Each structure stands twice: as structure tokens, then as C-alpha cells.
CSV table of C-alpha atoms and ligand atoms in Angstrom, one decimal:
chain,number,residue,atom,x,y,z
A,9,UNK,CA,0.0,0.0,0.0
A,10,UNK,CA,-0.6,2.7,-0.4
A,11,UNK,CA,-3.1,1.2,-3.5
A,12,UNK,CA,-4.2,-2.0,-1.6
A,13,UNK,CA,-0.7,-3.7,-1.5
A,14,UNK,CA,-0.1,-5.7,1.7
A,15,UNK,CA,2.4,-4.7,4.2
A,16,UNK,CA,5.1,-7.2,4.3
A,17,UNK,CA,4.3,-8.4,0.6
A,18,UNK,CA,6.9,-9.9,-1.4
A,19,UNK,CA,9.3,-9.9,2.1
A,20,UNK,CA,10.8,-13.1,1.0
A,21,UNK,CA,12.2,-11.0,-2.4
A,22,UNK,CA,13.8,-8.1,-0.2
A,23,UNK,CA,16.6,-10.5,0.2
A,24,UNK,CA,19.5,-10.2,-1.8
A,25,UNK,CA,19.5,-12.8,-4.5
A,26,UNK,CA,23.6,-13.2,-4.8
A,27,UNK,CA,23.8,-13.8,-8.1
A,28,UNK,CA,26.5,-15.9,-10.1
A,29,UNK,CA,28.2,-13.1,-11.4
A,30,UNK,CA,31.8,-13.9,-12.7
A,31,UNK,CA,34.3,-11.0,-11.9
A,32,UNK,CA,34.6,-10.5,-16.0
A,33,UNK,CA,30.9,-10.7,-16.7
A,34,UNK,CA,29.2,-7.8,-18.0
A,35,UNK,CA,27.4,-6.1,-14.6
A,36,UNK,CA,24.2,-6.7,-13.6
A,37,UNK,CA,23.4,-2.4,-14.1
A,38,UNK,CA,23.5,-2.5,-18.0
A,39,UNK,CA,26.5,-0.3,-18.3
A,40,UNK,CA,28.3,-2.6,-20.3
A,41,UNK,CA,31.2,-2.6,-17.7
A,42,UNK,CA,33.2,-6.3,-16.3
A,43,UNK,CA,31.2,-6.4,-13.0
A,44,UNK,CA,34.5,-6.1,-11.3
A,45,UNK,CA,35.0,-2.5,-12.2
A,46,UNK,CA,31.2,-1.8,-12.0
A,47,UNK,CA,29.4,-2.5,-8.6
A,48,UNK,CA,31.3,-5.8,-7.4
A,49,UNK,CA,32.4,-4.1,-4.6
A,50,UNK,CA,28.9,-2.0,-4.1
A,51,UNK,CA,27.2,-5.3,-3.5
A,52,UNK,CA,29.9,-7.1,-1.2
A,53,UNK,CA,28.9,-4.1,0.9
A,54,UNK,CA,25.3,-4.8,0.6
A,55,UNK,CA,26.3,-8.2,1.5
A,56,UNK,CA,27.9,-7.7,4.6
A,57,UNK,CA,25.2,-5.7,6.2
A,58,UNK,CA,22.8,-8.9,4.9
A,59,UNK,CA,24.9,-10.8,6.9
A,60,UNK,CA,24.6,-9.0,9.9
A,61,UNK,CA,20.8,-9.6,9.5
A,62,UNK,CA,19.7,-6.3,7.6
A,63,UNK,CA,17.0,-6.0,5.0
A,64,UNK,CA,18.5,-5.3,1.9
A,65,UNK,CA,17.6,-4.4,-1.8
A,66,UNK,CA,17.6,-6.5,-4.6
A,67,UNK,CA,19.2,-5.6,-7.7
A,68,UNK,CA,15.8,-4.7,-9.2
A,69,UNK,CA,15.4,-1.6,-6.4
A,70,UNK,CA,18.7,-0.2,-7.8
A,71,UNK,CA,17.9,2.3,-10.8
A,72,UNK,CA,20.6,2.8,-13.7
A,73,UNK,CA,21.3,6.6,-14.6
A,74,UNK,CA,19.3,6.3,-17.6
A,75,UNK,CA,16.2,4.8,-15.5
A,76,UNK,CA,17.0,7.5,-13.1
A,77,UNK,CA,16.9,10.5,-15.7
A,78,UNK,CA,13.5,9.2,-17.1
A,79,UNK,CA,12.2,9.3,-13.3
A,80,UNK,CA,13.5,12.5,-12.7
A,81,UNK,CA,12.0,13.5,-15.7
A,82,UNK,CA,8.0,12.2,-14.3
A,83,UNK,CA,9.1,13.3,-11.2
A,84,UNK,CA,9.7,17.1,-12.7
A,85,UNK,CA,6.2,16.6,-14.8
A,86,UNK,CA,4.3,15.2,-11.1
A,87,UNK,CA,5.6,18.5,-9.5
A,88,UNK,CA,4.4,21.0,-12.6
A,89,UNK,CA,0.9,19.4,-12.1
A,90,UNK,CA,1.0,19.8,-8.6
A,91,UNK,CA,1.9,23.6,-8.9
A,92,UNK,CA,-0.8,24.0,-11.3
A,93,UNK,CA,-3.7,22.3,-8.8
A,94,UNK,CA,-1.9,25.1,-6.3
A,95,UNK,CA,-2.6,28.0,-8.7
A,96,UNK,CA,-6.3,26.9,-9.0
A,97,UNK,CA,-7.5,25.0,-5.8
A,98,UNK,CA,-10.1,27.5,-4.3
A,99,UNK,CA,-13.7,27.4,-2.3
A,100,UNK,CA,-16.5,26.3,-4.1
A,101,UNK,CA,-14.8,24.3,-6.7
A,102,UNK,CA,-16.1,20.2,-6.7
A,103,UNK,CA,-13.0,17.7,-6.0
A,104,UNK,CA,-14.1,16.4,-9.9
A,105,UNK,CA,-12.8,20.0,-11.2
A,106,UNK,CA,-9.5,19.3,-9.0
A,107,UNK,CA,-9.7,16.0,-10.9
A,108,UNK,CA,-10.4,17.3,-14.6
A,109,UNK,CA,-7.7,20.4,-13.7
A,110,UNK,CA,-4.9,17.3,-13.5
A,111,UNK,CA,-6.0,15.1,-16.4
A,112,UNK,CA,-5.8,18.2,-18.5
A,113,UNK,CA,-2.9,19.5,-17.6
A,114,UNK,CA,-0.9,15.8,-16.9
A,115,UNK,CA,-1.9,15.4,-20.6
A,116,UNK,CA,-0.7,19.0,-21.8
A,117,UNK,CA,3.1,18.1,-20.7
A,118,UNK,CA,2.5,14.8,-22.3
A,119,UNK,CA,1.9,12.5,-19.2
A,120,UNK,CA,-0.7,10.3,-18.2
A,121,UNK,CA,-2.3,10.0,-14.9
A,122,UNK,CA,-1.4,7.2,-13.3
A,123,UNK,CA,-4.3,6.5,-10.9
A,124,UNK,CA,-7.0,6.0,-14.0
A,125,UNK,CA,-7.7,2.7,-14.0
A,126,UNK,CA,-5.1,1.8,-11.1
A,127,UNK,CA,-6.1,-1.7,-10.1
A,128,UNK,CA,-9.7,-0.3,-11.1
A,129,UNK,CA,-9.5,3.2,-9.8
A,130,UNK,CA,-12.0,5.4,-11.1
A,131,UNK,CA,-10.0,9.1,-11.7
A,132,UNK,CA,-7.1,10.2,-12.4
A,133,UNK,CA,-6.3,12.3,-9.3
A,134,UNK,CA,-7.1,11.1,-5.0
A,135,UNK,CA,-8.6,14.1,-3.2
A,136,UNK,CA,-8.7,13.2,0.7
A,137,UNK,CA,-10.7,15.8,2.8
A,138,UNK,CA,-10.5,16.7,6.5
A,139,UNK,CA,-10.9,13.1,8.1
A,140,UNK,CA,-10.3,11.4,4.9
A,141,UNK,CA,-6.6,9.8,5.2
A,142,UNK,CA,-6.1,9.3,1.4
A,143,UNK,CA,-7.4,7.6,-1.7
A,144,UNK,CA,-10.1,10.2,-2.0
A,145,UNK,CA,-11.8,9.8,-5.3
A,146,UNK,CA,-13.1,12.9,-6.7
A,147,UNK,CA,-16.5,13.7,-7.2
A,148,UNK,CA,-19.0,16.2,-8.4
A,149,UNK,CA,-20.8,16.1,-5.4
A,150,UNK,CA,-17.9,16.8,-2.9
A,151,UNK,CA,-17.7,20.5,-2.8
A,152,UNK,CA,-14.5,22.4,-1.3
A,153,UNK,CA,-15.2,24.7,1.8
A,154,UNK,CA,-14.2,27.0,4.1
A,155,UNK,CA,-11.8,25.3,6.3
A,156,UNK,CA,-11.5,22.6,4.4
A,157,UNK,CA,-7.9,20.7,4.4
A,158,UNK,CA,-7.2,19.0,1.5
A,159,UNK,CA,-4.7,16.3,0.5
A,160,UNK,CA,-4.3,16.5,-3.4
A,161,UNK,CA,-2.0,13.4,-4.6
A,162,UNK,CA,-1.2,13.4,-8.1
A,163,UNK,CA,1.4,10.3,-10.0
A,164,UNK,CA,1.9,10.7,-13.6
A,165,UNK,CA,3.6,8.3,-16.2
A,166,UNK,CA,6.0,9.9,-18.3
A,167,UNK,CA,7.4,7.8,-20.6
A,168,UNK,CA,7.0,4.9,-19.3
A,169,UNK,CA,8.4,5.8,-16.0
A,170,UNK,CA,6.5,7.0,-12.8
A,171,UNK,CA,6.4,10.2,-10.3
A,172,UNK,CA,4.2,10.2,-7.2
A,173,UNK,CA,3.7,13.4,-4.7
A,174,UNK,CA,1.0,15.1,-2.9
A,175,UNK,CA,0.8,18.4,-1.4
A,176,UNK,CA,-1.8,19.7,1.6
A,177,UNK,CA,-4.2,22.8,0.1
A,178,UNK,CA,-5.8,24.8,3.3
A,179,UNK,CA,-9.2,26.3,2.0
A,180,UNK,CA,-10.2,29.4,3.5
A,181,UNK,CA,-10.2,30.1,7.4
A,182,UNK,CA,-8.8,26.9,9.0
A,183,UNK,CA,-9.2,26.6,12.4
A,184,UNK,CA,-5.7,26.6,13.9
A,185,UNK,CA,-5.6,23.4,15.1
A,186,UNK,CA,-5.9,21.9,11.8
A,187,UNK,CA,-3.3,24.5,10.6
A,188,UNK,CA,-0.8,23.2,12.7
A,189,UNK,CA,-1.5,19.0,11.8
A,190,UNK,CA,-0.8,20.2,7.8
A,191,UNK,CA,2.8,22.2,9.4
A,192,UNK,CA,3.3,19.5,11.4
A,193,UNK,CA,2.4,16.5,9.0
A,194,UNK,CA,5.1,18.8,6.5
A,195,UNK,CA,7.5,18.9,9.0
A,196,UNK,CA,7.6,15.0,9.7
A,197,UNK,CA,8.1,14.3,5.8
A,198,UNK,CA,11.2,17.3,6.2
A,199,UNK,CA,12.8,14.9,9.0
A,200,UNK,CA,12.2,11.9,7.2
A,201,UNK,CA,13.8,13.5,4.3
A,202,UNK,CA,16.9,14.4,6.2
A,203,UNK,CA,17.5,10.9,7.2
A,204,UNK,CA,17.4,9.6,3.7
A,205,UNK,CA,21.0,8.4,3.2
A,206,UNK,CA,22.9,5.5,1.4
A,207,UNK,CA,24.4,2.7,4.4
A,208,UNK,CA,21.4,3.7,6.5
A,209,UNK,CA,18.1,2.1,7.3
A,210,UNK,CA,14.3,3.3,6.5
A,211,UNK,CA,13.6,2.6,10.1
A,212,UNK,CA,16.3,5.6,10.6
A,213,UNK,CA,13.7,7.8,8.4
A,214,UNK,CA,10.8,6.2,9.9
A,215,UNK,CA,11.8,7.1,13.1
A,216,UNK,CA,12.1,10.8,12.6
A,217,UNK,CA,9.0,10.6,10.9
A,218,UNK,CA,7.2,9.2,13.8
A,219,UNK,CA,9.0,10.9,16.6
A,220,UNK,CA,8.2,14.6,15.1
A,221,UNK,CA,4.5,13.4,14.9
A,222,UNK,CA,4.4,11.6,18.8
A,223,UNK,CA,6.2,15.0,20.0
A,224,UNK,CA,3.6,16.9,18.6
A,225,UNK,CA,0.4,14.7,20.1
A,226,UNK,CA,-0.3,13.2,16.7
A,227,UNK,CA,-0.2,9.9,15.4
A,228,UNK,CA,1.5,8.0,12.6
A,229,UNK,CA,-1.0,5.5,10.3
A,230,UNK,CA,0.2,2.1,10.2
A,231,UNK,CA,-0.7,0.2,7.9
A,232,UNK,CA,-0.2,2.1,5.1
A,233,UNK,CA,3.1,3.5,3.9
A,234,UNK,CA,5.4,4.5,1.0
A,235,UNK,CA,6.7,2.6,-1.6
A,236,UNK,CA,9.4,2.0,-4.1
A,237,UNK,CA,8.3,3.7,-7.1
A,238,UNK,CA,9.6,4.4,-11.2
A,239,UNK,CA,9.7,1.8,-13.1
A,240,UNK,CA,5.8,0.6,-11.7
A,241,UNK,CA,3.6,2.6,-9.7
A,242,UNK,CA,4.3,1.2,-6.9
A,243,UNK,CA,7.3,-1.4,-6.1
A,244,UNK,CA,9.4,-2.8,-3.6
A,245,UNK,CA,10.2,-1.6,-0.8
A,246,UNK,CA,6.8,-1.0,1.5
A,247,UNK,CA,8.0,2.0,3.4
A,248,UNK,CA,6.8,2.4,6.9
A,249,UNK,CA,6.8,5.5,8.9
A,250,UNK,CA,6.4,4.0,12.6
A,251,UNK,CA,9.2,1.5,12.4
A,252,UNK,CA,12.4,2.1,14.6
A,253,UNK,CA,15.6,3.2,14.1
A,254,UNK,CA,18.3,0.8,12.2
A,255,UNK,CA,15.4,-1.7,11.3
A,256,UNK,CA,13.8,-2.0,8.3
A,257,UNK,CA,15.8,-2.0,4.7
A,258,UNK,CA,19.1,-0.9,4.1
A,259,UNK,CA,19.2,2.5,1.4
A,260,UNK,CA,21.8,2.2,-1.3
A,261,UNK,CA,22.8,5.0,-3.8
A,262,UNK,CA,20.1,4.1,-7.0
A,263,UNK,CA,16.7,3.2,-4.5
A,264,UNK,CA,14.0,5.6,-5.1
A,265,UNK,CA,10.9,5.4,-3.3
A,266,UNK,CA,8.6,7.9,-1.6
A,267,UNK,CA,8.0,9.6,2.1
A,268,UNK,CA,4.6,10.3,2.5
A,269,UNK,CA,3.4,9.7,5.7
A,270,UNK,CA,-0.4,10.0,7.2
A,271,UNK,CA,-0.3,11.7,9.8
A,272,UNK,CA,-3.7,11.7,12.2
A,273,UNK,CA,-5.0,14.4,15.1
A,274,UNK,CA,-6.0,11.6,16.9
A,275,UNK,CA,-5.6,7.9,17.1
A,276,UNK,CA,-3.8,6.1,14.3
A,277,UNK,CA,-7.2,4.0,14.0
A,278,UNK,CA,-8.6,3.8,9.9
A,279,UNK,CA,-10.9,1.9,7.9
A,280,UNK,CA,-11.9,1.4,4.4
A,281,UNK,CA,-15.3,3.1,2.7
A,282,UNK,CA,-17.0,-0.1,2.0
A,283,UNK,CA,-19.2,1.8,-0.6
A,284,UNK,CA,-15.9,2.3,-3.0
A,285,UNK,CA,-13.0,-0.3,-1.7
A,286,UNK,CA,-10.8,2.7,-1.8
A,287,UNK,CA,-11.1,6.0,0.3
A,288,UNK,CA,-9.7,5.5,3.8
A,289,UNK,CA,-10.9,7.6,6.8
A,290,UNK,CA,-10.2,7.9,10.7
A,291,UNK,CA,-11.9,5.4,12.5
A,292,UNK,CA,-12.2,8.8,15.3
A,293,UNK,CA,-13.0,11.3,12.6
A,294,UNK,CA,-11.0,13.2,13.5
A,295,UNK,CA,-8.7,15.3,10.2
A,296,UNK,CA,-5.4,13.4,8.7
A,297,UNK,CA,-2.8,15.1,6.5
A,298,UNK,CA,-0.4,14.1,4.4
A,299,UNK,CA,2.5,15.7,2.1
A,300,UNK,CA,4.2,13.0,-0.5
A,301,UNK,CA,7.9,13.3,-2.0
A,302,UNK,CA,9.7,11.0,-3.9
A,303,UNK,CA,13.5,10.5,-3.0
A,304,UNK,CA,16.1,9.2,-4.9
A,305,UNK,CA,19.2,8.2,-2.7
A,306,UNK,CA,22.3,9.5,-3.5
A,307,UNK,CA,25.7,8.9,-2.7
A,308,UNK,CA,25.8,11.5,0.0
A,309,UNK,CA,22.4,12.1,1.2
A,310,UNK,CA,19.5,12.1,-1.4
A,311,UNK,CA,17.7,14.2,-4.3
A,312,UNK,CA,14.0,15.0,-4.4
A,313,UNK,CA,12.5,14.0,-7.6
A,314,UNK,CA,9.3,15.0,-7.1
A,315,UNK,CA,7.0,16.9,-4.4
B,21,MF3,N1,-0.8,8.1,-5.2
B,21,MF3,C1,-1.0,7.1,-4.1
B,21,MF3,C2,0.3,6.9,-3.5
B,21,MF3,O1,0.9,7.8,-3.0
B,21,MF3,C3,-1.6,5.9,-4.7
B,21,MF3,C4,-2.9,6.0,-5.2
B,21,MF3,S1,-3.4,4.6,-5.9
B,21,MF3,C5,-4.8,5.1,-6.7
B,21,MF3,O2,0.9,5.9,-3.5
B,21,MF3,F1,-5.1,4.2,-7.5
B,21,MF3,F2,-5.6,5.4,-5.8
B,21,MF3,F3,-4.5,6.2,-7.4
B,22,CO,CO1,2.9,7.2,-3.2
């Protein structure tokens, strides 16, 4: 998840599959380079923290430079449609306009939404109001208001390759306490951010994430987390936000993936609309934000691809 993946699937697969590469074989990257003088020595250090009971990626959660421009690239076109939405969110507009706004102009740069049609997802754009954690879908009938908060999450394809972020939109007079869950919930992805570096762990991130939200009074959603993302919509690794530090998977120069954590006023608590199988809301109903970034990790800290 997010997008009804399981936690924990595919956990089996995070291990490293060693594979029976000779020293002179062309490397497993694609640069065309004897492994030996490519990333031989990248993965014996990927290795050793395996051995020392670590998490670690495979080969497939390591992006080549040319994978990597093509994300950036999606990445840049996510963040354009994003600063569009920004330019036009305003009262009295119906979350379907926020929807048609996005199409339109994903399809202007010459993207295409990736929610339409996402494992049967109805629009191209998830709009999450107030209590509404995420997976909104838009509707005529859902009408922005004064003190509305609003999570807008757009993910575009762009040639073939995927970007993913979502921003917070504050409509109006919002009451100050919901002001402060939308700084906050930013503030939590900032510290996340600024733990995102290569020989580390997600927990690490995850850790920051949550502490930032605990310190505050808030709490951090469970069950649903980031994930790998670029070549598919969503990939390998899940990404959580509550795990602690130095667990979880190691991050290696190449991973990208996304911080976008859910962060609730009250308890943690969610459930599922049973009416569409997607839109998840506080079990309290009590307002959730979110703010989504995509990461790649570098080989000193990490570049923002998208947000
Ligand atoms: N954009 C969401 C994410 O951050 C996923 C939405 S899946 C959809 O991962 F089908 F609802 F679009
Ligand atoms: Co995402």
C-alpha cells in the first residue's frame, strides 16, 4: 500500500539474491562494464550488512542513470501538475474539477495519470478531505469549503516511468488546530527526508517521521506506507513511517521510493469506505494530512524528484 498492496508483501524478495556473477561478466546495471569494475564491490557491501541480519535491496530496487533521468524526468512533470492544482485550488470548486484540472494538464506536458484505471481506480487524481486519510476519489458532489484541508496526490507516467507526490491545500479560514496538523504533517516528511542516506536504514527515516508526529500529540498510520516507485507505480520496498531506528531496509545510492506519511489528530485507527473499496478515513473522525515526496538516494544524502 498505499493502493491495496499488503504490508510485508513480497518480504521473501527483499533479500538479496547473490547472483552468479563472474568478476569479468558484463554487470548486472546494464553499463556494459566487467562487474568487477562496476558494482562488485557495491554489493559485497550490501552483503555484509545482509549478513549482519539487515534487510536489503535487490538488484531490481537499484535504478541505472538512464532509468534514473527518465524518473526524474516524471518526477519534474508530477511536480508541474501539482503547482498547477496550487494555482487553481479554491472554495467552491467540486473535488471532480481538482480531478479534470490534473488530467488536463498531466496530458498538456504529455503524461498520463497514473491513478486512472489503477487496479480499477476510477479518476485520475485522489482528493482526501479533513478526516479522509487518502485515496479520495473525486466527485462532483464533494464541494471544497471554508476550512477545508485537503490532500491532493497526483502520479503521472511519463514515458513509461512513474512520479508520485501530494501536497496539503488549506481552504479558507482553517481553524488553527488543523493549521498546525498540515505544518506539522510537512515537518515529519522534512525529518524523514533528512534521514534519507545511502548505508542507513528506512527505520532511521521512519523514526524521525514518527518521533516529530508523537512529539507533537499526533499519530502516525500504520498500515499504510510509502513505496518503491519508477519503473511501476508502486514497487518494492513497503516503506513504513512508525518503524524504529536501524530496522527495516538498508538505502543504497540508486533506490527511489517515496516519504509520504499519514499523519492523524487523533488515534492512528482507519478503515476502508466499503461503498468504493478505496477512500480511507479515521476510525475517530478526526482530520489526517499528508504531504508526499519522492526520494532518490544518492551517494551522499538524497535528491527530491518529485513533491
Ligand atoms: N498516489 C497514491 C500513492 O501515493 C496511490 C494512489 S493509488 C490510486 O501511492 F489508485 F488510488 F491512485
Ligand atoms: Co505514493
Amino acid at each position: 500500500m498505499p493502493a491495496g498492496r499488503g504490508r510485508r508483501q513480497n518480504e521473501k524478495e527483499r533479500t538479496m539474491k547473490m547472483e552468479k556473477l563472474g568478476r569479468n561478466d558484463h554487470c548486472w546495471c546494464g553499463s556494459g562494464k566487467k562487474y568487477k569494475q562496476c558494482h562488485e564491490a557495491f554489493d559485497e557491501k550490501i552483503h555484509h550488512f545482509e549478513l549482519e541480519g539487515h534487510m536489503v535491496p535487490t538488484h531490481e530496487m537499484i535504478k541505472n542513470p538512464q532509468q534514473i533521468a527518465g524518473i526524474r524526468e516524471s518526477g519534474r512533470i508530477n511536480t508541474l501538475v501539482l503547482d498547477y492544482v496550487a494555482e487553481h485550488i479554491r472554495e467552491g470548486m467540486t473535488t471532480a474539477e481538482i480531478d479534470r484540472l490534473v488530467d488536463t494538464k498531466t496530458r498538456e506536458l504529455g503524461g498520463i495519470p497514473a491513478p486512472l484505471g489503477y487496479e480499477g481506480f476510477p479518476k485520475s487524481v485522489c482528493t482526501s478531505i479533513n478526516n479522509q486519510v487518502c485515496h479520495g476519489i473525486p466527485s462532483e458532489t464533494d464541494v471544497l469549503k471554508d476550512g477545508d484541508i485537503i490532500n491532493v496526490d497526483v502520479s503521472t507516467i511519463y514515458n513509461g516511468y512513474y512520479g508520485d507526490s501530494s501536497r496539503m491545500f488549506c481552504i479558507g479560514n482553517v481553524k488553527e488546530e488543523n493549521l498546525r496538523l498540515v505544518r506539522v504533517a510537512k515537518e515529519c516528511m522534512e525529518k524523514g527526508i533528512e534521514q534519507v542516506k545511502p548505508w542507513r536504514f528506512l527505520g532511521d527515516m521512519a523514526d524521525a517521521v514518527n518521533r516529530h508526529a508523537k512529539e507533537n500529540g499526533y499519530s502516525v498510520v500504520i498500515d499504510i506506507g510509502g513505496h518503491g516507485v519508477g519503473l511501476e507505480f508502486h514497487e518494492d520496498p513497503f516503506v513504513s513511517y512508525v518503524a524504529p531506528a536501524g530496522t527495516e531496509m538498508l538505502m543504497v545510492p540508486g533506490m527511489i521510493f517515496t516519504i509520504e506519511p499519514m499523519i492523524n489528530m487523533g488515534t492512528a485507527d482507519i478503515y476502508v469506505d466499503d461503498s468504493n473499496g478505496w477512500t480511507i478515513y479515521t476510525e475517530d473522525g478526526k482530520p489526517s494530512a499528508q504531504w508526499e515526496t519522492m526520494v532518490l538516494v544518492t551517494e551522499d544524502g538524497c535528491e527530491i524528484l518529485a513533491h
